[in-house]
XYZ file of C-alpha atoms in Angstrom:
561
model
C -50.292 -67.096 -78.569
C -52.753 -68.626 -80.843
C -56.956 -68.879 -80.430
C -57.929 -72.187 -79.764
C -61.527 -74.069 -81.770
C -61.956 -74.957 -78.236
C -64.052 -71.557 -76.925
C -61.967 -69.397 -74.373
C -58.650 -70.974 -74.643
C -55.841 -69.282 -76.295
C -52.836 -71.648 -76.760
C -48.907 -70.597 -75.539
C -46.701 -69.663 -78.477
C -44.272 -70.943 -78.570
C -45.752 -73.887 -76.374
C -43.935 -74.874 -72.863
C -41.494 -77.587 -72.559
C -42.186 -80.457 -70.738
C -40.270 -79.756 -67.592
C -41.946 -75.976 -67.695
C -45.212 -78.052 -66.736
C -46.032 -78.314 -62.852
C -46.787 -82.256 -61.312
C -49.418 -81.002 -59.895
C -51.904 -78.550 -59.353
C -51.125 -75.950 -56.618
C -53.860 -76.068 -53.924
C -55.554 -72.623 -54.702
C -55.525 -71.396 -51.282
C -51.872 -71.582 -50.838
C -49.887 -67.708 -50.689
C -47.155 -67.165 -52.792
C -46.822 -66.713 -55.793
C -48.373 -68.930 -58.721
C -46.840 -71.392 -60.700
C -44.788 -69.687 -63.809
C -46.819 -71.087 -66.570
C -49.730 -69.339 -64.601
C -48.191 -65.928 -64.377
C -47.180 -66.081 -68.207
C -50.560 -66.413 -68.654
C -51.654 -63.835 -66.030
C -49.016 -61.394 -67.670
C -50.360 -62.057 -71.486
C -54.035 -61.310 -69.808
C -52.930 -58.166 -68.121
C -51.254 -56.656 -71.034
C -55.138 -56.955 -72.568
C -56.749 -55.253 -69.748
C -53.780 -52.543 -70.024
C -54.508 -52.043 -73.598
C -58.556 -52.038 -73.317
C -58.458 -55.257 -75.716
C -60.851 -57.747 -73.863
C -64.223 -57.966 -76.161
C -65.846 -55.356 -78.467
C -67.529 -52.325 -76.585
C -66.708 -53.746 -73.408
C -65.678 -50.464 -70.829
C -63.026 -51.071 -68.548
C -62.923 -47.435 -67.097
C -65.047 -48.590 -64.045
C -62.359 -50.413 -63.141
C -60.253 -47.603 -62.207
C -63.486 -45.846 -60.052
C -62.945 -46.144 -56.382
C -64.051 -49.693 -54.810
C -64.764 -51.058 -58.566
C -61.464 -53.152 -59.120
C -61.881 -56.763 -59.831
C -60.677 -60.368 -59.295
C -59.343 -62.008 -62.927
C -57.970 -65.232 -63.273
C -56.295 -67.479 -65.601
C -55.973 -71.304 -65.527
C -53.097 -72.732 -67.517
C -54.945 -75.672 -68.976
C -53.490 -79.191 -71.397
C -56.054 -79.724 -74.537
C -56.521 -83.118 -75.220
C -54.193 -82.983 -78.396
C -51.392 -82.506 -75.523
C -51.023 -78.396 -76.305
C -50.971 -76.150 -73.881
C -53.355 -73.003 -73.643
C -54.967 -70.959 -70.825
C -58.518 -70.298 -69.976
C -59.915 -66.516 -68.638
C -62.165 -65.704 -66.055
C -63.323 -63.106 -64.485
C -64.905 -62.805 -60.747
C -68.901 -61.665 -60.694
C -70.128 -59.366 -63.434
C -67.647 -57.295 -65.518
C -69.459 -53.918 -67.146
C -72.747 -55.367 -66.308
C -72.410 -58.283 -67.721
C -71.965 -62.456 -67.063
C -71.151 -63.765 -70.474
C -67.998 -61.704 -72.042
C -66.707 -63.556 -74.874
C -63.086 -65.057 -74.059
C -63.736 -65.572 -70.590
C -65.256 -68.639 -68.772
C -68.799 -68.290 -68.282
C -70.834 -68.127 -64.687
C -71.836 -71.427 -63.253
C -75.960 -70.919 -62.862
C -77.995 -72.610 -65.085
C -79.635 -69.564 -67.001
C -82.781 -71.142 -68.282
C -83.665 -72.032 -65.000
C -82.498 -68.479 -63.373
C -84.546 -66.421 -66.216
C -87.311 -68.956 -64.673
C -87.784 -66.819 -61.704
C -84.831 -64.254 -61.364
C -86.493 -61.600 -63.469
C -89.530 -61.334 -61.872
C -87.732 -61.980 -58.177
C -85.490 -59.020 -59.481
C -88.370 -57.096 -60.298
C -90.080 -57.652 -56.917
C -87.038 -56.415 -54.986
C -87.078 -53.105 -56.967
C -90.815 -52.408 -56.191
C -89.610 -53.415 -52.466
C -86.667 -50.566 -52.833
C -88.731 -48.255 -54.353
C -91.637 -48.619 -51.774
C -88.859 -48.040 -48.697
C -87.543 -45.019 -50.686
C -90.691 -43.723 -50.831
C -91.046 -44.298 -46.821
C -87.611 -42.835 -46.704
C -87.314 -40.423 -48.657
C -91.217 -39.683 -50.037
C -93.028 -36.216 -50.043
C -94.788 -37.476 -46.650
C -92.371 -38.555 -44.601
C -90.112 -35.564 -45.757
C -93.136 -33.449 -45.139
C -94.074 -34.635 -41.794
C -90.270 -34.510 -40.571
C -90.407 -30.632 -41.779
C -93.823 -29.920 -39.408
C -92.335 -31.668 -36.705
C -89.154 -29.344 -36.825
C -90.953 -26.577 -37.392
C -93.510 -27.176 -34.810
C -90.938 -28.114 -31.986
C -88.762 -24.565 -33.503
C -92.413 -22.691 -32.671
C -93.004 -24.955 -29.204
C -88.974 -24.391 -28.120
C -89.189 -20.093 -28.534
C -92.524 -20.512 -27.170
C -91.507 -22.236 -24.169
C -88.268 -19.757 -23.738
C -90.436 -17.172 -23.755
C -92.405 -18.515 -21.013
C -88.968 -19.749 -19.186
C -87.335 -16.079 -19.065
C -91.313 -14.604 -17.990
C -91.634 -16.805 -15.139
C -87.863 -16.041 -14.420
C -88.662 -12.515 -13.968
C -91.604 -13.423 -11.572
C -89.948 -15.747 -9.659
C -87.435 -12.539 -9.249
C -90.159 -10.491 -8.087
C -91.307 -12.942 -5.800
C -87.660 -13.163 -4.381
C -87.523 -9.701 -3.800
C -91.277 -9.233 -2.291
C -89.880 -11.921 0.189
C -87.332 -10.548 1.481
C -89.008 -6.725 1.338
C -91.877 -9.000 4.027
C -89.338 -8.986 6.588
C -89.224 -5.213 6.916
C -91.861 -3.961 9.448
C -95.146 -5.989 8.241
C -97.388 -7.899 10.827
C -97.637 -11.879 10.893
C -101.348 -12.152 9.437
C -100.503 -9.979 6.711
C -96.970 -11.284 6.161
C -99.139 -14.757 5.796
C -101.679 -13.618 3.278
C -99.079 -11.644 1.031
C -96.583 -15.244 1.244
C -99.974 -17.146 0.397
C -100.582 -14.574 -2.758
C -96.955 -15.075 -4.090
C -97.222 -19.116 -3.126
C -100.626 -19.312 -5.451
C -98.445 -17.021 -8.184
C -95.676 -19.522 -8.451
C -97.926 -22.444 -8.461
C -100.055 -20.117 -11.274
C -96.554 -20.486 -13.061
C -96.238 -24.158 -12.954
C -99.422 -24.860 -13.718
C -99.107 -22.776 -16.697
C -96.234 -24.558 -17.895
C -97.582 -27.781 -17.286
C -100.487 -26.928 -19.764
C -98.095 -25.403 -22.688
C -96.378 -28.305 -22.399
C -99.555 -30.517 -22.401
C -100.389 -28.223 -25.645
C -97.047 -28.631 -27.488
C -97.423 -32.160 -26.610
C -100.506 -32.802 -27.834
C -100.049 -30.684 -30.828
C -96.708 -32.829 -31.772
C -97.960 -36.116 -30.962
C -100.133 -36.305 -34.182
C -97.064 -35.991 -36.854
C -94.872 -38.159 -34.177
C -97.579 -40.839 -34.254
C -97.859 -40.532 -38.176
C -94.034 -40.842 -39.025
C -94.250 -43.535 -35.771
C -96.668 -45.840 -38.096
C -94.190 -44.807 -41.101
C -91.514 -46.281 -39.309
C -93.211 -49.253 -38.361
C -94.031 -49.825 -42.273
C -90.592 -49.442 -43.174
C -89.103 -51.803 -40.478
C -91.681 -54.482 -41.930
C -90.824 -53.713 -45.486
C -87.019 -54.119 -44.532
C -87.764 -57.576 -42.478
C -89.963 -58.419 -45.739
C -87.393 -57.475 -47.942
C -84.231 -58.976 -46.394
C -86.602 -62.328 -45.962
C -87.600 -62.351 -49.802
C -84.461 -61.683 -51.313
C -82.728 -64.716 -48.622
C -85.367 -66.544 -50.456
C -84.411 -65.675 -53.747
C -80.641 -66.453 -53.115
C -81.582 -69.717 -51.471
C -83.495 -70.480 -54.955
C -80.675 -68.981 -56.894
C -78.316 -71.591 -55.215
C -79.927 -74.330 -56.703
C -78.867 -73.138 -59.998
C -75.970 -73.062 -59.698
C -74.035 -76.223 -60.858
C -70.568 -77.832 -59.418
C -68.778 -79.964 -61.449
C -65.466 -82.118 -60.312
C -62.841 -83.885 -61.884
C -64.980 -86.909 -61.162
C -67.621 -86.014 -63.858
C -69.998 -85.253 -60.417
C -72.448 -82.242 -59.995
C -73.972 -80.888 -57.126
C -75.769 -77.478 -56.315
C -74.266 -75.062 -55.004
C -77.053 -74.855 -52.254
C -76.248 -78.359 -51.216
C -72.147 -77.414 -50.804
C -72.930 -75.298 -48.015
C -76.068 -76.848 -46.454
C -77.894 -76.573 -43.829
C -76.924 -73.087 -44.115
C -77.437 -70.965 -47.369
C -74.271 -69.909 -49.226
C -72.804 -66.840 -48.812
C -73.619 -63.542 -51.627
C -70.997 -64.039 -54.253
C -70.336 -67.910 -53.991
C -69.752 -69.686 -57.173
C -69.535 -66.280 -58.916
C -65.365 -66.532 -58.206
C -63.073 -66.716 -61.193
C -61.266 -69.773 -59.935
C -64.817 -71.859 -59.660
C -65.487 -70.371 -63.201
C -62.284 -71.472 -64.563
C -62.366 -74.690 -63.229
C -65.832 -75.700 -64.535
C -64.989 -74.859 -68.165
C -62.013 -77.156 -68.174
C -63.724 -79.851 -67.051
C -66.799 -78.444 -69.671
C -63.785 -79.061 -72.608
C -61.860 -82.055 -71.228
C -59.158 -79.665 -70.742
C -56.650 -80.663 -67.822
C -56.309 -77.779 -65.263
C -52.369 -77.563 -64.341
C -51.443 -74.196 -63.037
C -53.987 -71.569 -61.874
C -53.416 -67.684 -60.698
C -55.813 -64.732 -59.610
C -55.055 -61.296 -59.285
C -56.787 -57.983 -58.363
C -56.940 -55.624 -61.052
C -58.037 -51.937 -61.145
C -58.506 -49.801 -58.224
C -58.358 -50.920 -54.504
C -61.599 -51.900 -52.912
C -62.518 -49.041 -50.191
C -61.572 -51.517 -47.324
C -57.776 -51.201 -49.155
C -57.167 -54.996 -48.680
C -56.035 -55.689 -52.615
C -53.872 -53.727 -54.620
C -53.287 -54.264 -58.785
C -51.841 -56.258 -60.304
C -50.702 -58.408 -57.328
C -51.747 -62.392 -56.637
C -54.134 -63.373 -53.912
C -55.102 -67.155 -52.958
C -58.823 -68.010 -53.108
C -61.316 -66.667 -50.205
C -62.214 -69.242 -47.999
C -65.509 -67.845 -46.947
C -67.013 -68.066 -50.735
C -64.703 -70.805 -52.173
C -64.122 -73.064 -49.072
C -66.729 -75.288 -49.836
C -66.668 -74.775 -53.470
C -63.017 -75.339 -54.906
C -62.359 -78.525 -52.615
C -65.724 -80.607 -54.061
C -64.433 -79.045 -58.125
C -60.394 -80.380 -57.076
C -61.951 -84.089 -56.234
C -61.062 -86.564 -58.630
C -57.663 -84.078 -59.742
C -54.423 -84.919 -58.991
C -53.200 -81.201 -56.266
C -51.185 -79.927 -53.461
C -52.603 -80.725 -50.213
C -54.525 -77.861 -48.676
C -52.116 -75.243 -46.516
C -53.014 -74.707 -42.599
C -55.053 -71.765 -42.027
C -52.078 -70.552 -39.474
C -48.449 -70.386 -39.929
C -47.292 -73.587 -38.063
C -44.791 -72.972 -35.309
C -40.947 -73.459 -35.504
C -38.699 -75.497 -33.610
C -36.406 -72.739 -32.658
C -35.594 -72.286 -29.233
C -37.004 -69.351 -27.085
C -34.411 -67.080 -26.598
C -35.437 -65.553 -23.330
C -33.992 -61.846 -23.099
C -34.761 -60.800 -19.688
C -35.786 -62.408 -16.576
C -36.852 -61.665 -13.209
C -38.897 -62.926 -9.977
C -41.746 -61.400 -11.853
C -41.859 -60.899 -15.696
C -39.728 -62.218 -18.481
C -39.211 -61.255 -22.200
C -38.393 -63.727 -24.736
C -37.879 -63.074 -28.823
C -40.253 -64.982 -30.262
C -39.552 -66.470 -33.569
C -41.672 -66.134 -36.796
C -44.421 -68.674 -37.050
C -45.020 -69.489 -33.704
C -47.644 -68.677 -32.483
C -48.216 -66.704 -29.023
C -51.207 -68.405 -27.226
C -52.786 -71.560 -28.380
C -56.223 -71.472 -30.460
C -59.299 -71.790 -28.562
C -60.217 -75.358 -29.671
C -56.906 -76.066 -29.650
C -54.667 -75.317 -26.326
C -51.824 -78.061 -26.352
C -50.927 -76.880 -29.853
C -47.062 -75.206 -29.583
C -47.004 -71.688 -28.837
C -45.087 -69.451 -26.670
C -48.275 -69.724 -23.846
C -47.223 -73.700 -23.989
C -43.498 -73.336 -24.249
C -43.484 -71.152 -20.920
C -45.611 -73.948 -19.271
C -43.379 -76.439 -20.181
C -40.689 -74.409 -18.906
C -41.853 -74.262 -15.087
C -44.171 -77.337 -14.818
C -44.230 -76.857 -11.286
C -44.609 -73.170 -11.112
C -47.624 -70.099 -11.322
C -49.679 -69.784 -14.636
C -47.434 -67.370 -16.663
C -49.728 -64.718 -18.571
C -49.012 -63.348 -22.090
C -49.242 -59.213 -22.261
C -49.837 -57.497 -25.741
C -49.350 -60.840 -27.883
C -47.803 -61.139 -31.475
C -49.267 -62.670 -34.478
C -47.603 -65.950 -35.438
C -46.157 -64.132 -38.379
C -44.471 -61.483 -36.467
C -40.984 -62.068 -34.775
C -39.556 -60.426 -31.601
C -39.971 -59.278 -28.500
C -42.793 -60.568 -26.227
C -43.348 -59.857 -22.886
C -45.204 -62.418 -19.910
C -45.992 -61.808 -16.468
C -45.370 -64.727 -13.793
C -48.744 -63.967 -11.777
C -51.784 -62.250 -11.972
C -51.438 -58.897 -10.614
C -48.244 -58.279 -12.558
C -50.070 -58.763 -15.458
C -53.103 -56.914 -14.928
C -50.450 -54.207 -14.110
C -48.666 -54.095 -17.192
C -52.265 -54.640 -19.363
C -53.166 -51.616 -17.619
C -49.827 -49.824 -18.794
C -50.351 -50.868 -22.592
C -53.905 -49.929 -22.099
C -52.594 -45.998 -21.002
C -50.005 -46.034 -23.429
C -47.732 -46.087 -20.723
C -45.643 -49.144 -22.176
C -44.988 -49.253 -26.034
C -43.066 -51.853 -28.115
C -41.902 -50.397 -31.800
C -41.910 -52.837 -34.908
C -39.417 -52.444 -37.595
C -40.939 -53.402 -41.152
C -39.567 -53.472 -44.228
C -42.168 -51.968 -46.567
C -42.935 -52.636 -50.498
C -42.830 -49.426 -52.166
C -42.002 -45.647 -51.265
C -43.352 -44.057 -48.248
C -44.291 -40.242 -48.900
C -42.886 -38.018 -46.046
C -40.421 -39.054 -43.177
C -42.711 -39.767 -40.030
C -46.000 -39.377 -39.287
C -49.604 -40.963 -38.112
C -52.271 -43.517 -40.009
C -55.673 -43.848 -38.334
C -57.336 -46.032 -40.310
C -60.860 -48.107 -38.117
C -60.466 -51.540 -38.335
C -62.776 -54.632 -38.118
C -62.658 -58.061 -38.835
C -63.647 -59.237 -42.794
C -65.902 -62.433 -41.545
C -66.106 -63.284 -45.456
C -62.655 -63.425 -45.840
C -61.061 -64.513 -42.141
C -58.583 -64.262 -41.043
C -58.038 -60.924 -43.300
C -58.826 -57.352 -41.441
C -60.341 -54.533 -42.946
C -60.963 -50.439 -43.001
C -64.595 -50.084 -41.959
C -65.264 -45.943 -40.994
C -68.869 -47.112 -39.761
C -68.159 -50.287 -37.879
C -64.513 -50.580 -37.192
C -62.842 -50.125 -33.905
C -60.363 -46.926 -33.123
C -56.842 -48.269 -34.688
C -53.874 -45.837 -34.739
C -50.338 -46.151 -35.408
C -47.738 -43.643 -35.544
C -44.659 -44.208 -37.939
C -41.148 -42.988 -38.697
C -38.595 -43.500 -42.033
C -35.317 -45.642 -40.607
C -34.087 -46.187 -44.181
C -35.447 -46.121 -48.143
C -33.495 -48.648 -50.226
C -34.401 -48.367 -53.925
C -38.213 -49.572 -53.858
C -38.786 -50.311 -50.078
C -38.580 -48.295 -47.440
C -38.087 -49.847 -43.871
C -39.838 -47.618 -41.275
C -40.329 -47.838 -37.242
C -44.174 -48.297 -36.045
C -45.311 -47.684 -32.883
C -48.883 -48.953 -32.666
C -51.031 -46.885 -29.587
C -53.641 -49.205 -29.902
C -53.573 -52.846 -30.262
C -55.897 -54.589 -33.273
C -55.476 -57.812 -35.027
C -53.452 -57.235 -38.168
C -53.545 -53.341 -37.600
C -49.877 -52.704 -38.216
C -50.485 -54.609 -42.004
C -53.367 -52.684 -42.828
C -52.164 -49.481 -42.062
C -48.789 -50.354 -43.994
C -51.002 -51.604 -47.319
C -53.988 -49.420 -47.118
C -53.978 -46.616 -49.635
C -54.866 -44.237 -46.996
C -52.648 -45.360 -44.825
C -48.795 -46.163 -46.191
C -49.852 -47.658 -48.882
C -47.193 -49.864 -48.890
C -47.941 -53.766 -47.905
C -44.890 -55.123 -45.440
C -42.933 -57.348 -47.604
C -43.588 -61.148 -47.267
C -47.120 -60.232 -45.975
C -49.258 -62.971 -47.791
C -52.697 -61.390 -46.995
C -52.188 -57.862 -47.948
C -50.159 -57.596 -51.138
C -46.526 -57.796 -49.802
C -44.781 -59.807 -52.462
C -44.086 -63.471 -51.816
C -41.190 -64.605 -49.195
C -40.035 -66.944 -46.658
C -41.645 -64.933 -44.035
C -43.325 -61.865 -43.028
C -40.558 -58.919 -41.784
C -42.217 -57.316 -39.211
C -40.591 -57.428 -36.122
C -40.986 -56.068 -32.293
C -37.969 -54.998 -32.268
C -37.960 -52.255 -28.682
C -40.143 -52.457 -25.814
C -40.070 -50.033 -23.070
C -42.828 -50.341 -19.827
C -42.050 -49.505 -15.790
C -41.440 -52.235 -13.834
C -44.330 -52.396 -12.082
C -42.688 -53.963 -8.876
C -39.687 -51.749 -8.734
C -41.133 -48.861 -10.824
C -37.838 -48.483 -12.423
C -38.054 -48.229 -16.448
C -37.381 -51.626 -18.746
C -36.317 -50.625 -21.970
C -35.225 -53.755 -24.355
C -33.818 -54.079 -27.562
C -33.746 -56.716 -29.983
C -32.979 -56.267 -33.596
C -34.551 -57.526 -36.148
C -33.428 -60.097 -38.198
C -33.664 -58.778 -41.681
């Protein structure tokens, strides 16, 4: 491959046929895997990062830290002399840096960012430093140390006074009882009105340490109090300032189409301000120097490179489709005017197979639900065809039937509905004791360390990247799955999972994460499972007690692949 006059293109050597070239540009959100002129190009790109041989005292080791991977991207473009190259890109900032020479540049206009950004950048480090300081200073460190030290003194202090008046009240117990033996009422009176006054001598003296230690600790609690309430204000300040700054940073940025149009990136996403990160992509990047050059995009690809990020949802080396949370209002406005793929549905649209129902009664029936179909209709949309609808359509004329422990439209298998209320609530309640449990096969991409075992891994949704899940140790809900080797087949592995609680996605995660499998189920578009027809994951045995007979249902339904 040859350098290009044209900056940041490198030209194919030797140069595709005509038939190698796509009609069209893939929609950039679509899974899969990209169009072979794009990988070619993705290939010759990673070979550089392999090597170290991107620009001249650029350091690539960060990379390879934990959570420091990155997005890269390539966009097969035609010059207008007819040859073929490929652009670079990168997502964000790579070793500090926006402008790397080779790769497409960022999209802000930087004479009007170094209008304001430096000193806005400036302010927000005083702002840090200043809430350090109310962190982490020498007077709120010193103030936390008295008060620990001064409710240490007031606690021995007060358990000294706790095991004194113990011992009286003792006493008093046994001058009480002593009363009884031969003493006459008046003086049996006066000597139960000396001990009364002694145990309300006792309270009384507690109530006044108590009133001291009080006192006494109420000064440094009011001090770091008005600390606090500096620090809260400095946050709201902060968080306020720097939405400010973003919003302002927004309008530097500049979208180009195909068209020859512009617009801010501020007015792409208004009335609400964009979200950290948009524009910064390597696909909007890419994109916006080919139109820069009059260069023709045709085939575009983005892969993660490096290590995983900590929430484990990318692994290197593999293809992901664009975000929709930082490029969905982007990447549509840049593909106007160019000729592309219409956009892919945001769920896996539902097949016209049959329900194969596998067990019926008065009461509950079990169908095997097939891949893409989804099990309950979305909320804004509840005629759409799902298994929910199906079932309807089924019994016009009869109860509501009631899904219990639903499957992802990408998983196949068994799926279990109740025919009234109470036998679902029943059943719920069975899944919700781990009384009931339904095992998946999967068929997983890559070895699996160890024969059987458990991942628990806390899980959350990724609202900047829906519908993907993530590993969140500080937010995420309890997710755990336990797991057992069927098979190993030279580089997958398929393996039982038995999932003991029930999370969107949790069975993928757990299979990609690095700390969990780390091994993506194969098909699995949004966590690294290499491109296929469909997802194999499967629900492929479900046990639960009849909860009208009590006698056990176990069914069995293999899985497909």
């Amino acid at each position: 491959m040859s350098e290009s006059p044209v900056p940041a293109v490198t030209y194919f050597d030797p140069q595709p046929a005509p038939e190698e070239l796509p009609e069209r540009l893939a929609n950039p959100f679509a899974p899969g895997l990209p169009h072979p002129l794009a990988r070619r190009a993705a290939e010759a790109l990673q070979e550089r990062l392999r090597a170290g041989d991107l620009a001249p005292g650029l350091r690539l080791e960060e990379l390879d830290e934990p959570g420091r991977g990155k997005m890269f991207g390539v966009l097969a473009v035609e010059a207008p002399d007819g040859r073929i190259g490929y652009l670079c890109g990168f997502s964000g900032m790579l070793d500090g840096r926006w402008h790397i020479e080779g790769f497409a540049p960022p999209l802000f206009d930087v004479a009007a960012r170094d209008a304001f950004w430096p000193a806005g950048e400036a302010e927000l480090r005083a702002l840090d430093s200043l809430h350090a300081e109310l962190v982490h200073g020498a007077e709120p460190v010193t103030l936390r140390a008295r008060l620990a030290e001064l409710t240490a003194r007031h606690g021995a202090a007060a358990a000294q006074l706790q095991e004194r008046h113990e011992a009286n009240r003792r006493h008093r117990h046994g001058a009480r009882q002593r009363l009884a033996e031969g003493v006459g009422e008046e003086e049996r009176q006066a000597a139960l009105h000396a001990l009364g006054q002694e145990s309300r001598a006792d309270a009384a003296e507690r109530r006044r340490l108590e009133a001291a230690h009080h006192e006494e600790r109420e000064g440094l609690a009011s001090a770091l109090r008005a600390l606090d309430v500096r620090r809260a204000g400095l946050e709201q300040h902060r968080a306020e300032r720097s939405r400010q700054l973003w919003q302002q940073m927004a309008y530097t940025y500049v979208i180009p189409n195909a068209r020859g149009e512009t617009q801010p990136l501020g007015v792409l996403f208004a009335p609400e301000p964009p979200p950290g990160g948009a524009g910064d992509c390597a696909a909007p990047k890419l994109l916006a120097q080919a139109y820069r050059h009059r260069l023709k995009p045709l085939a575009l690809a983005e892969f993660w490179w490096g290590a995983p990020p900590l929430t484990g949802e990318r692994h290197a080396g593999l293809y992901y489709p664009a975000c929709r949370s930082k490029c969905g209002e982007v990447l549509p406005y840049m593909l106007q005017g160019l000729l592309t793929e219409p956009a892919p549905p945001e769920e896996a649209p539902g097949k016209d197979e049959a329900l194969r129902v596998v067990y019926e009664d008065p009461w509950l029936l079990v169908v095997d639900k097939p891949y893409g179909l989804l099990s309950v209709p979305g909320r804004h949309s509840p005629h759409r065809d799902s298994v929910l609808v199906r079932l309807r359509q089924r019994t016009p004329e009869g109860p509501e039937p009631f899904i219990v422990h639903p499957l992802e439209s990408d998983c196949s298998g068994l799926l279990l509905a109740a025919k009234d209320a109470d036998t679902h609530v029943a059943l719920q309640r069975q899944f919700a004791r781990q009384e009931a449990s339904k095992w998946y096969a999967a068929c997983l991409e890559g070895p699996v360390p160890g024969d059987h075992g458990a991942v628990e891994l806390p899980l959350r949704a990724n609202p900047e990247d829906r519908p993907r899940h993530i590993v969140d140790p500080v937010r995420g809900k309890r997710a755990l799955t336990e797991w057992r080797v069927v098979r190993r087949d030279g580089p997958r592995t398929w393996v039982a999972l038995l999932p003991l609680t029930g999370l969107p996605h949790q069975l993928r995660v757990h299979a990609a994460h690095p700390l969990g499998l780390g091994a993506p189920i194969a098909g699995d578009r949004l966590y690294g499972g290499s491109p296929g027809p469909r997802l194999l994951l499967h629900a492929e045995v479900l046990t639960v007690l009849h909860p009208h007979t009590g006698e056990p249902l176990h069914l069995e339904c293999p899985a497909p692949f």
